[in-house]
Amino acid sequence: MLVKLTSVSKRYLIGNAWVDALKNITLSMDKGELVALTGPSGSGKSTLLNIISALDQSDSGSVLVRGVNIGTLSEHKRSVLRRRQIGIVFQSFNLMPVLTALENVIYPLVLSGVRDARSQGVQALRDVGLEKLGSLRPAQMSGGQMQRVAIARAIVAQPDIVLADEPTANLDSRTSENIMRLVENLNRDQGITFVISTHDAYITNLASRVITLCDGELVNDSAVAAVTSARQTLKRVGAQETQT
């Protein structure tokens, strides 16, 4: 079991009222899954990702990553966990504008004192098809290229799981399909588990599993029968691009 949540709840005080962001969530995720996390705005998707990634803590319940209860870890140990075992891809890319693509990718490795950070960063950029753009800064790249850099940064430490919060929300449909083809390849070829919060039906159809939240509650958790059809669409798009 890669990730296991048991009776996880989270409340926020907004103004004078308490809001239940998550209510008694129990679920688990295994290595190699490609999970779409769906639900309306305010359903708790981002809160769930933040808790799994140890960016936030639940008020009750437990979250285990490879058997370790992350709620019992110090802030320093949670930081180490994120750098080594959990990759995070943000909707707004969160790249540092003064750093090059390669420098952005290797930043978490540098913080961890990895000696061959540069060579690992080059390989991660190669994995996302940007090995020739490592010297560019974010302002010199397109939205799709910046998101690929963000994905490279998320996978550079070879994490167990990558959590992505609306990773294609700011991209056009064609670029979104390219990003998802990349995610599918990384999931299939490297066995990286992806959990992607999304409103995009295309991503939902691509996933091998859909988890749906509503008002902080888990309302659906099921395998997706349409995966084959979605993957065939990706292959057709890739073939068309190769021919042009």
Coordinates of N, CA and C in Angstrom, one line a residue:
M1 N 0.8 -1.2 0.0 CA 0.0 0.0 0.0 C 0.9 1.2 0.0
L2 N 0.7 2.1 -1.0 CA 1.5 3.3 -1.1 C 1.0 4.4 -0.2
V3 N -0.3 4.7 -0.3 CA -0.9 5.8 0.6 C -2.2 5.2 1.2
K4 N -2.3 5.5 2.5 CA -3.6 5.0 3.1 C -4.1 6.1 4.0
L5 N -5.3 6.5 3.8 CA -6.0 7.5 4.6 C -7.1 6.8 5.4
T6 N -7.1 7.1 6.7 CA -8.2 6.5 7.5 C -8.9 7.6 8.3
S7 N -10.2 7.7 8.1 CA -11.1 8.7 8.8 C -10.5 10.1 8.9
V8 N -10.0 10.6 7.7 CA -9.3 11.9 7.7 C -10.4 13.0 7.6
S9 N -10.3 14.0 8.5 CA -11.2 15.1 8.5 C -10.4 16.4 8.6
K10 N -10.9 17.5 8.0 CA -10.2 18.8 8.1 C -11.3 19.9 8.1
R11 N -11.1 20.9 9.0 CA -12.0 22.0 9.1 C -11.2 23.3 9.0
Y12 N -11.8 24.3 8.4 CA -11.2 25.6 8.4 C -12.2 26.7 9.0
L13 N -11.6 27.6 9.7 CA -12.5 28.7 10.2 C -12.5 29.9 9.1
I14 N -13.6 30.1 8.5 CA -13.7 31.2 7.5 C -14.7 32.2 8.1
G15 N -14.1 33.4 8.4 CA -15.0 34.4 9.1 C -15.3 33.9 10.5
N16 N -16.6 33.8 10.8 CA -17.0 33.3 12.1 C -17.6 31.9 12.0
A17 N -17.4 31.3 10.8 CA -18.0 29.9 10.6 C -17.0 28.9 10.4
W18 N -17.2 27.7 10.9 CA -16.3 26.6 10.6 C -16.8 25.9 9.3
V19 N -15.9 25.5 8.4 CA -16.3 24.8 7.2 C -15.6 23.5 7.1
D20 N -16.3 22.4 6.9 CA -15.7 21.1 6.8 C -15.2 20.9 5.4
A21 N -13.9 20.9 5.3 CA -13.2 20.7 3.9 C -13.2 19.2 3.6
L22 N -13.0 18.4 4.6 CA -13.0 16.9 4.4 C -13.7 16.3 5.6
K23 N -14.5 15.3 5.3 CA -15.3 14.6 6.3 C -15.0 13.1 6.3
N24 N -14.2 12.6 7.2 CA -14.1 11.2 7.5 C -13.7 10.4 6.2
I25 N -12.6 10.9 5.5 CA -12.2 10.2 4.3 C -11.3 9.0 4.6
T26 N -11.7 7.9 4.0 CA -10.9 6.7 4.1 C -10.7 6.1 2.7
L27 N -9.5 6.0 2.3 CA -9.2 5.4 1.0 C -7.7 5.1 1.0
S28 N -7.3 4.3 0.0 CA -5.9 3.9 -0.2 C -5.5 3.9 -1.7
M29 N -4.2 4.1 -1.9 CA -3.7 4.1 -3.3 C -2.5 3.2 -3.4
D30 N -2.4 2.5 -4.5 CA -1.3 1.6 -4.8 C -0.3 2.2 -5.8
K31 N 0.9 1.6 -5.8 CA 1.9 2.0 -6.8 C 1.4 1.8 -8.2
G32 N 1.7 2.7 -9.1 CA 1.3 2.6 -10.5 C 0.0 3.0 -10.9
E33 N -0.8 3.5 -10.0 CA -2.2 4.0 -10.3 C -2.1 5.4 -11.0
L34 N -3.1 5.6 -11.8 CA -3.3 7.0 -12.4 C -4.7 7.4 -12.0
V35 N -4.7 8.2 -11.0 CA -6.0 8.6 -10.3 C -6.4 10.0 -10.7
A36 N -7.7 10.1 -11.1 CA -8.3 11.4 -11.3 C -9.2 11.7 -10.1
L37 N -8.9 12.9 -9.5 CA -9.6 13.3 -8.3 C -10.6 14.4 -8.8
T38 N -11.9 14.1 -8.7 CA -12.9 15.0 -9.3 C -13.8 15.5 -8.2
G39 N -14.7 16.5 -8.7 CA -15.7 17.1 -7.8 C -15.8 18.6 -8.1
P40 N -16.9 19.2 -7.7 CA -17.1 20.6 -7.9 C -16.1 21.5 -7.1
S41 N -15.9 22.7 -7.5 CA -15.1 23.6 -6.7 C -15.6 23.7 -5.2
G42 N -14.6 23.6 -4.3 CA -14.9 23.6 -2.9 C -15.3 22.2 -2.4
S43 N -15.1 21.2 -3.2 CA -15.4 19.8 -2.7 C -14.3 19.2 -1.8
G44 N -13.1 19.8 -1.8 CA -12.1 19.3 -0.9 C -10.9 18.7 -1.6
K45 N -10.9 18.8 -3.0 CA -9.8 18.2 -3.8 C -8.4 18.7 -3.4
S46 N -8.3 20.0 -3.4 CA -7.0 20.6 -3.1 C -6.6 20.3 -1.6
T47 N -7.5 20.3 -0.7 CA -7.2 20.0 0.7 C -6.7 18.6 0.8
L48 N -7.3 17.7 0.1 CA -6.9 16.3 0.2 C -5.5 16.1 -0.4
L49 N -5.2 16.8 -1.5 CA -3.8 16.7 -2.0 C -2.8 17.3 -1.1
N50 N -3.2 18.5 -0.5 CA -2.3 19.1 0.5 C -2.0 18.2 1.7
I51 N -3.0 17.5 2.1 CA -2.8 16.6 3.3 C -1.9 15.4 2.9
I52 N -2.2 14.8 1.8 CA -1.3 13.7 1.3 C 0.1 14.1 1.1
S53 N 0.3 15.3 0.6 CA 1.7 15.8 0.4 C 2.3 16.4 1.6
A54 N 1.7 16.4 2.8 CA 2.2 16.9 4.0 C 2.4 18.4 4.0
L55 N 1.7 19.1 3.1 CA 1.7 20.6 3.1 C 0.8 21.1 4.1
D56 N -0.2 20.2 4.5 CA -1.2 20.6 5.5 C -1.4 19.3 6.4
Q57 N -2.0 19.5 7.5 CA -2.3 18.3 8.4 C -3.8 18.2 8.7
S58 N -4.2 17.0 8.8 CA -5.6 16.8 9.1 C -5.9 17.1 10.6
D59 N -7.2 17.3 10.9 CA -7.6 17.5 12.3 C -7.8 16.2 13.0
S60 N -8.1 15.2 12.2 CA -8.3 13.9 12.8 C -8.1 12.8 11.8
G61 N -7.9 11.6 12.2 CA -7.6 10.5 11.3 C -6.1 10.4 11.0
S62 N -5.7 9.5 10.2 CA -4.3 9.2 9.9 C -4.0 9.2 8.4
V63 N -2.8 9.6 8.0 CA -2.3 9.5 6.6 C -1.0 8.8 6.7
L64 N -0.9 7.6 6.0 CA 0.3 6.8 5.9 C 0.8 6.9 4.5
V65 N 2.1 7.1 4.4 CA 2.8 7.1 3.1 C 3.9 6.0 3.3
R66 N 3.8 4.9 2.6 CA 4.6 3.7 2.7 C 4.8 3.3 4.2
G67 N 3.6 3.3 4.9 CA 3.6 2.9 6.2 C 3.9 3.9 7.3
V68 N 4.4 5.1 6.9 CA 4.8 6.1 7.8 C 3.7 7.1 8.1
N69 N 3.3 7.3 9.3 CA 2.2 8.2 9.6 C 2.8 9.6 9.5
I70 N 2.5 10.4 8.5 CA 3.1 11.7 8.3 C 2.6 12.7 9.2
G71 N 1.5 12.4 9.9 CA 1.0 13.4 10.9 C 1.8 13.4 12.1
T72 N 2.7 12.4 12.3 CA 3.5 12.4 13.5 C 4.9 13.0 13.2
L73 N 5.2 13.4 12.0 CA 6.5 13.9 11.6 C 6.7 15.3 11.9
S74 N 7.9 15.7 12.2 CA 8.2 17.1 12.4 C 8.1 17.9 11.1
E75 N 8.1 19.2 11.1 CA 8.1 19.9 9.8 C 9.3 19.6 9.0
H76 N 10.4 19.5 9.6 CA 11.6 19.2 8.8 C 11.5 17.8 8.1
K77 N 11.0 16.8 8.9 CA 10.9 15.5 8.3 C 9.8 15.5 7.2
R78 N 8.8 16.3 7.4 CA 7.8 16.4 6.3 C 8.4 17.0 5.0
S79 N 9.2 18.0 5.2 CA 9.9 18.6 4.1 C 10.8 17.6 3.4
V80 N 11.5 16.8 4.1 CA 12.4 15.7 3.5 C 11.5 14.7 2.8
L81 N 10.4 14.4 3.4 CA 9.5 13.4 2.7 C 9.0 14.0 1.4
R82 N 8.7 15.3 1.3 CA 8.2 15.9 0.0 C 9.3 15.9 -1.0
R83 N 10.5 16.2 -0.6 CA 11.7 16.2 -1.5 C 12.0 14.8 -2.1
R84 N 11.8 13.8 -1.3 CA 12.3 12.5 -1.7 C 11.3 11.5 -2.2
Q85 N 10.0 11.6 -1.7 CA 9.0 10.6 -2.0 C 7.8 11.1 -2.7
I86 N 7.6 12.4 -2.6 CA 6.3 13.0 -3.1 C 6.6 14.2 -4.1
G87 N 6.2 14.0 -5.3 CA 6.4 15.1 -6.3 C 5.1 15.9 -6.3
I88 N 5.2 17.2 -6.5 CA 4.0 18.1 -6.5 C 4.1 19.0 -7.8
V89 N 2.9 19.0 -8.5 CA 2.8 19.8 -9.7 C 1.6 20.8 -9.4
F90 N 1.9 22.1 -9.5 CA 0.9 23.1 -9.2 C 0.3 23.6 -10.5
Q91 N -0.9 24.1 -10.3 CA -1.7 24.7 -11.5 C -0.9 25.9 -12.1
S92 N -0.3 26.7 -11.2 CA 0.4 27.9 -11.7 C 1.9 27.7 -11.9
F93 N 2.3 26.4 -12.0 CA 3.7 26.0 -12.3 C 4.7 26.2 -11.1
N94 N 4.6 27.3 -10.4 CA 5.5 27.6 -9.3 C 7.0 27.5 -9.6
L95 N 7.4 27.9 -10.8 CA 8.8 27.9 -11.1 C 9.4 29.2 -10.6
M96 N 10.7 29.2 -10.3 CA 11.4 30.4 -9.9 C 11.9 31.2 -11.1
P97 N 11.4 32.4 -11.3 CA 11.7 33.1 -12.5 C 13.2 33.4 -12.8
V98 N 14.0 33.5 -11.7 CA 15.4 33.8 -11.9 C 16.2 32.6 -12.2
L99 N 15.7 31.4 -12.1 CA 16.4 30.2 -12.4 C 16.1 29.7 -13.8
T100 N 17.0 29.0 -14.4 CA 16.8 28.3 -15.7 C 15.9 27.1 -15.5
A101 N 15.5 26.5 -16.6 CA 14.7 25.3 -16.5 C 15.4 24.2 -15.7
L102 N 16.7 24.0 -16.0 CA 17.5 23.0 -15.4 C 17.6 23.3 -13.9
E103 N 17.9 24.5 -13.6 CA 18.1 24.9 -12.2 C 16.8 24.8 -11.4
N104 N 15.6 25.0 -12.0 CA 14.4 24.8 -11.3 C 14.2 23.3 -11.0
V105 N 14.5 22.5 -12.0 CA 14.3 21.0 -11.8 C 15.2 20.5 -10.7
I106 N 16.5 20.9 -10.7 CA 17.4 20.3 -9.7 C 17.3 21.0 -8.3
Y107 N 16.5 22.0 -8.2 CA 16.5 22.7 -6.9 C 16.2 21.8 -5.7
P108 N 15.2 20.9 -5.8 CA 15.0 20.0 -4.6 C 16.1 19.1 -4.3
L109 N 16.9 18.7 -5.4 CA 18.0 17.8 -5.2 C 19.2 18.6 -4.5
V110 N 19.3 19.8 -4.9 CA 20.4 20.7 -4.3 C 20.1 20.8 -2.8
L111 N 18.8 21.1 -2.5 CA 18.4 21.2 -1.1 C 18.7 19.9 -0.3
S112 N 18.7 18.8 -1.0 CA 18.9 17.5 -0.3 C 20.4 17.1 -0.3
G113 N 21.2 17.9 -1.0 CA 22.6 17.6 -1.0 C 23.0 16.5 -2.0
V114 N 22.2 16.3 -3.0 CA 22.5 15.2 -4.0 C 23.7 15.7 -4.9
R115 N 24.7 14.8 -5.0 CA 26.0 15.2 -5.7 C 25.8 15.3 -7.2
D116 N 25.0 14.3 -7.7 CA 24.9 14.3 -9.2 C 23.6 14.9 -9.6
A117 N 23.2 16.0 -8.9 CA 21.9 16.7 -9.2 C 21.8 17.1 -10.6
R118 N 22.9 17.6 -11.2 CA 22.8 18.1 -12.6 C 22.5 17.0 -13.6
S119 N 23.2 15.9 -13.4 CA 22.9 14.8 -14.4 C 21.5 14.3 -14.2
Q120 N 21.0 14.2 -13.0 CA 19.6 13.7 -12.8 C 18.6 14.7 -13.4
G121 N 19.0 16.0 -13.2 CA 18.1 17.1 -13.8 C 18.0 17.0 -15.3
V122 N 19.2 16.8 -15.9 CA 19.2 16.6 -17.4 C 18.4 15.5 -17.8
Q123 N 18.5 14.3 -17.1 CA 17.7 13.2 -17.4 C 16.2 13.4 -17.3
A124 N 15.8 14.2 -16.2 CA 14.4 14.5 -16.0 C 13.9 15.4 -17.1
L125 N 14.7 16.3 -17.6 CA 14.3 17.2 -18.7 C 14.1 16.3 -20.0
R126 N 15.0 15.4 -20.1 CA 15.0 14.5 -21.3 C 13.7 13.6 -21.2
D127 N 13.3 13.2 -20.0 CA 12.1 12.4 -19.9 C 10.8 13.2 -20.3
V128 N 10.9 14.5 -20.1 CA 9.7 15.3 -20.5 C 9.9 16.0 -21.9
G129 N 10.9 15.6 -22.6 CA 11.2 16.2 -23.9 C 11.7 17.6 -24.0
L130 N 12.4 18.0 -23.0 CA 12.9 19.4 -23.0 C 14.4 19.5 -22.7
E131 N 15.1 18.4 -23.1 CA 16.5 18.4 -22.8 C 17.3 19.6 -23.5
K132 N 16.8 20.1 -24.6 CA 17.4 21.2 -25.3 C 17.1 22.6 -24.8
L133 N 16.2 22.7 -23.8 CA 15.7 24.0 -23.3 C 16.1 24.2 -21.9
G134 N 17.1 23.5 -21.4 CA 17.5 23.6 -20.0 C 18.0 24.9 -19.6
S135 N 18.6 25.7 -20.5 CA 19.1 27.0 -20.2 C 18.1 28.2 -20.3
L136 N 16.9 27.9 -20.7 CA 15.9 28.9 -20.7 C 15.3 29.2 -19.4
R137 N 14.9 30.5 -19.2 CA 14.1 30.8 -18.0 C 12.6 30.8 -18.2
P138 N 11.8 30.7 -17.2 CA 10.4 30.5 -17.4 C 9.8 31.6 -18.3
A139 N 10.2 32.8 -18.3 CA 9.6 33.9 -19.1 C 9.9 33.6 -20.6
Q140 N 10.9 32.7 -20.9 CA 11.2 32.4 -22.3 C 10.5 31.2 -22.8
M141 N 9.6 30.6 -22.0 CA 8.9 29.3 -22.3 C 7.4 29.5 -22.4
S142 N 6.8 28.6 -23.2 CA 5.3 28.6 -23.3 C 4.8 28.0 -22.0
G143 N 3.4 28.1 -21.9 CA 2.8 27.5 -20.7 C 3.0 26.0 -20.7
G144 N 2.9 25.3 -21.8 CA 3.1 23.9 -21.9 C 4.5 23.5 -21.5
Q145 N 5.5 24.3 -21.9 CA 6.9 24.0 -21.6 C 7.1 24.2 -20.1
M146 N 6.5 25.2 -19.5 CA 6.7 25.5 -18.1 C 6.1 24.3 -17.3
Q147 N 4.9 23.8 -17.7 CA 4.3 22.7 -17.0 C 5.2 21.4 -17.1
R148 N 5.8 21.2 -18.3 CA 6.7 20.1 -18.4 C 7.9 20.2 -17.5
V149 N 8.4 21.5 -17.3 CA 9.5 21.7 -16.4 C 9.0 21.4 -15.0
A150 N 7.8 21.8 -14.7 CA 7.3 21.5 -13.3 C 7.1 20.0 -13.1
I151 N 6.7 19.3 -14.1 CA 6.7 17.8 -14.0 C 8.0 17.2 -13.9
A152 N 9.0 17.7 -14.6 CA 10.4 17.2 -14.5 C 10.9 17.4 -13.1
R153 N 10.6 18.6 -12.5 CA 11.0 18.9 -11.1 C 10.3 17.9 -10.1
A154 N 9.1 17.5 -10.4 CA 8.3 16.6 -9.6 C 8.9 15.2 -9.6
I155 N 9.4 14.8 -10.8 CA 9.9 13.4 -10.9 C 11.4 13.2 -10.7
V156 N 12.1 14.3 -10.6 CA 13.6 14.2 -10.7 C 14.1 13.4 -9.5
A157 N 13.5 13.4 -8.4 CA 14.0 12.6 -7.3 C 13.4 11.1 -7.3
Q158 N 12.8 10.8 -8.4 CA 12.2 9.5 -8.5 C 11.2 9.1 -7.4
P159 N 10.2 10.0 -7.2 CA 9.3 9.8 -6.1 C 8.3 8.6 -6.2
D160 N 7.7 8.3 -5.1 CA 6.7 7.2 -5.2 C 5.4 7.7 -5.8
I161 N 5.1 8.9 -5.6 CA 3.8 9.5 -6.0 C 4.0 10.9 -6.5
V162 N 3.2 11.3 -7.5 CA 3.2 12.7 -7.9 C 1.7 13.2 -7.8
L163 N 1.6 14.3 -7.1 CA 0.3 14.9 -6.9 C 0.2 16.2 -7.7
A164 N -0.8 16.3 -8.5 CA -1.0 17.4 -9.5 C -2.3 18.1 -9.3
D165 N -2.3 19.4 -9.0 CA -3.5 20.1 -8.7 C -3.9 20.9 -9.9
E166 N -4.9 20.4 -10.7 CA -5.4 21.1 -11.9 C -4.2 21.5 -12.8
P167 N -3.4 20.5 -13.2 CA -2.2 20.8 -14.0 C -2.4 21.3 -15.4
T168 N -3.6 21.1 -15.9 CA -3.9 21.6 -17.3 C -4.9 22.7 -17.4
A169 N -5.2 23.3 -16.2 CA -6.3 24.3 -16.2 C -6.0 25.5 -16.9
N170 N -4.7 25.9 -17.0 CA -4.3 27.1 -17.7 C -3.7 26.9 -19.1
L171 N -4.0 25.7 -19.6 CA -3.4 25.4 -20.9 C -4.5 25.1 -21.9
D172 N -4.2 25.3 -23.2 CA -5.2 25.1 -24.3 C -5.4 23.6 -24.4
S173 N -6.4 23.2 -25.1 CA -6.8 21.7 -25.2 C -5.7 20.9 -25.8
R174 N -5.1 21.4 -26.8 CA -4.0 20.6 -27.5 C -2.8 20.4 -26.6
T175 N -2.4 21.5 -25.9 CA -1.3 21.4 -25.0 C -1.6 20.5 -23.8
S176 N -2.9 20.6 -23.3 CA -3.3 19.7 -22.3 C -3.2 18.2 -22.6
E177 N -3.6 17.9 -23.9 CA -3.5 16.5 -24.3 C -2.0 16.1 -24.4
N178 N -1.1 17.0 -24.8 CA 0.3 16.6 -24.8 C 0.8 16.4 -23.4
I179 N 0.4 17.2 -22.5 CA 0.8 17.0 -21.1 C 0.3 15.7 -20.5
M180 N -0.9 15.4 -20.9 CA -1.5 14.1 -20.4 C -0.9 12.9 -21.0
R181 N -0.5 13.0 -22.3 CA 0.3 11.9 -22.9 C 1.6 11.7 -22.2
L182 N 2.2 12.8 -21.8 CA 3.5 12.7 -21.1 C 3.2 12.0 -19.7
V183 N 2.2 12.4 -19.0 CA 1.8 11.8 -17.7 C 1.6 10.3 -17.9
E184 N 0.8 10.0 -18.9 CA 0.5 8.5 -19.2 C 1.8 7.7 -19.4
N185 N 2.7 8.3 -20.2 CA 4.0 7.6 -20.5 C 4.8 7.4 -19.2
L186 N 4.9 8.4 -18.4 CA 5.6 8.3 -17.1 C 5.0 7.3 -16.2
N187 N 3.7 7.3 -16.2 CA 3.0 6.3 -15.4 C 3.2 4.9 -15.8
R188 N 3.1 4.7 -17.1 CA 3.3 3.4 -17.7 C 4.8 2.9 -17.7
D189 N 5.7 3.8 -18.1 CA 7.1 3.4 -18.3 C 7.9 3.4 -17.0
Q190 N 7.6 4.3 -16.1 CA 8.4 4.4 -14.9 C 7.6 4.0 -13.6
G191 N 6.3 3.7 -13.8 CA 5.5 3.2 -12.7 C 5.2 4.2 -11.6
I192 N 5.3 5.5 -12.0 CA 5.0 6.6 -11.1 C 3.5 6.7 -10.9
T193 N 3.1 6.7 -9.6 CA 1.7 6.9 -9.3 C 1.4 8.4 -9.5
F194 N 0.3 8.7 -10.2 CA -0.2 10.1 -10.3 C -1.6 10.2 -9.7
V195 N -1.8 11.3 -9.0 CA -3.1 11.7 -8.5 C -3.3 13.1 -8.9
I196 N -4.3 13.3 -9.8 CA -4.5 14.5 -10.5 C -5.9 15.1 -10.2
S197 N -6.0 16.2 -9.5 CA -7.3 16.9 -9.3 C -7.7 17.6 -10.6
T198 N -8.9 17.5 -11.0 CA -9.3 18.0 -12.3 C -10.8 18.2 -12.5
H199 N -11.2 19.1 -13.4 CA -12.5 19.3 -13.8 C -12.7 18.8 -15.3
D200 N -11.5 18.3 -15.8 CA -11.5 18.0 -17.3 C -11.9 16.5 -17.5
A201 N -13.0 16.4 -18.3 CA -13.5 15.0 -18.5 C -12.5 14.2 -19.3
Y202 N -11.6 14.8 -20.1 CA -10.6 14.1 -20.9 C -9.7 13.4 -19.9
I203 N -9.2 14.1 -18.9 CA -8.3 13.5 -17.9 C -9.0 12.4 -17.1
T204 N -10.3 12.6 -16.8 CA -11.0 11.6 -16.1 C -11.1 10.3 -16.9
N205 N -11.4 10.5 -18.2 CA -11.5 9.3 -19.0 C -10.1 8.6 -19.2
L206 N -9.1 9.3 -19.1 CA -7.7 8.7 -19.2 C -7.3 7.9 -18.0
A207 N -7.8 8.3 -16.8 CA -7.4 7.7 -15.6 C -7.8 6.3 -15.5
S208 N -7.1 5.5 -14.7 CA -7.4 4.2 -14.4 C -8.4 4.1 -13.2
R209 N -8.5 5.2 -12.5 CA -9.4 5.2 -11.3 C -9.9 6.7 -11.1
V210 N -11.2 6.8 -10.7 CA -11.7 8.1 -10.4 C -12.2 8.2 -9.0
I211 N -11.8 9.2 -8.3 CA -12.2 9.4 -6.9 C -13.0 10.7 -6.9
T212 N -14.2 10.7 -6.5 CA -15.1 12.0 -6.6 C -15.4 12.4 -5.2
L213 N -15.2 13.7 -4.9 CA -15.6 14.3 -3.7 C -16.7 15.3 -3.9
C214 N -17.5 15.5 -2.9 CA -18.6 16.5 -2.9 C -18.8 17.0 -1.5
D215 N -18.7 18.3 -1.2 CA -18.8 18.9 0.1 C -18.0 18.2 1.1
G216 N -16.7 17.8 0.7 CA -15.8 17.2 1.6 C -16.0 15.7 1.9
E217 N -16.9 15.1 1.2 CA -17.2 13.7 1.4 C -16.8 12.9 0.2
L218 N -16.4 11.6 0.4 CA -16.1 10.7 -0.7 C -17.4 10.1 -1.2
V219 N -17.7 10.4 -2.5 CA -19.0 10.0 -3.0 C -18.9 8.9 -4.1
N220 N -17.6 8.8 -4.6 CA -17.4 7.7 -5.6 C -16.0 7.4 -5.7
D221 N -15.7 6.1 -5.8 CA -14.3 5.6 -6.0 C -14.4 4.4 -6.9
S222 N -14.0 4.5 -8.2 CA -14.2 3.4 -9.1 C -13.2 3.4 -10.2
A223 N -13.0 2.2 -10.7 CA -12.1 2.1 -11.9 C -12.9 2.6 -13.1
V224 N -12.1 3.0 -14.1 CA -12.7 3.6 -15.3 C -12.6 2.7 -16.5
A225 N -13.7 2.4 -17.2 CA -13.7 1.5 -18.3 C -13.3 2.2 -19.6
A226 N -13.2 3.5 -19.6 CA -13.0 4.2 -20.8 C -11.5 4.5 -21.0
V227 N -10.6 3.9 -20.2 CA -9.2 4.2 -20.3 C -8.6 3.8 -21.7
T228 N -9.0 2.7 -22.2 CA -8.5 2.2 -23.5 C -8.9 3.2 -24.6
S229 N -10.1 3.7 -24.7 CA -10.5 4.7 -25.7 C -9.7 5.9 -25.6
A230 N -9.5 6.4 -24.4 CA -8.8 7.7 -24.2 C -7.3 7.5 -24.6
R231 N -6.7 6.4 -24.3 CA -5.3 6.2 -24.7 C -5.2 6.0 -26.2
Q232 N -6.2 5.4 -26.9 CA -6.2 5.4 -28.3 C -6.2 6.7 -28.9
T233 N -7.0 7.7 -28.3 CA -7.1 9.0 -28.8 C -5.7 9.7 -28.7
L234 N -5.0 9.5 -27.6 CA -3.7 10.0 -27.4 C -2.7 9.5 -28.5
K235 N -2.8 8.2 -28.8 CA -1.9 7.7 -29.8 C -2.2 8.3 -31.1
R236 N -3.5 8.5 -31.4 CA -3.8 9.1 -32.7 C -3.3 10.5 -32.8
V237 N -3.4 11.3 -31.7 CA -2.8 12.6 -31.7 C -1.3 12.6 -31.9
G238 N -0.7 11.7 -31.2 CA 0.8 11.6 -31.3 C 1.2 11.2 -32.8
A239 N 0.5 10.3 -33.4 CA 0.8 9.9 -34.7 C 0.6 11.1 -35.7
Q240 N -0.4 11.9 -35.5 CA -0.7 13.0 -36.4 C 0.5 14.0 -36.2
E241 N 0.9 14.3 -35.0 CA 2.0 15.2 -34.8 C 3.3 14.7 -35.4
T242 N 3.5 13.4 -35.4 CA 4.7 12.8 -36.0 C 4.7 13.0 -37.5
Q243 N 3.6 13.0 -38.1 CA 3.5 13.1 -39.5 C 3.6 14.5 -40.0
T244 N 3.3 15.5 -39.1 CA 3.3 16.9 -39.5 C 4.7 17.5 -39.3

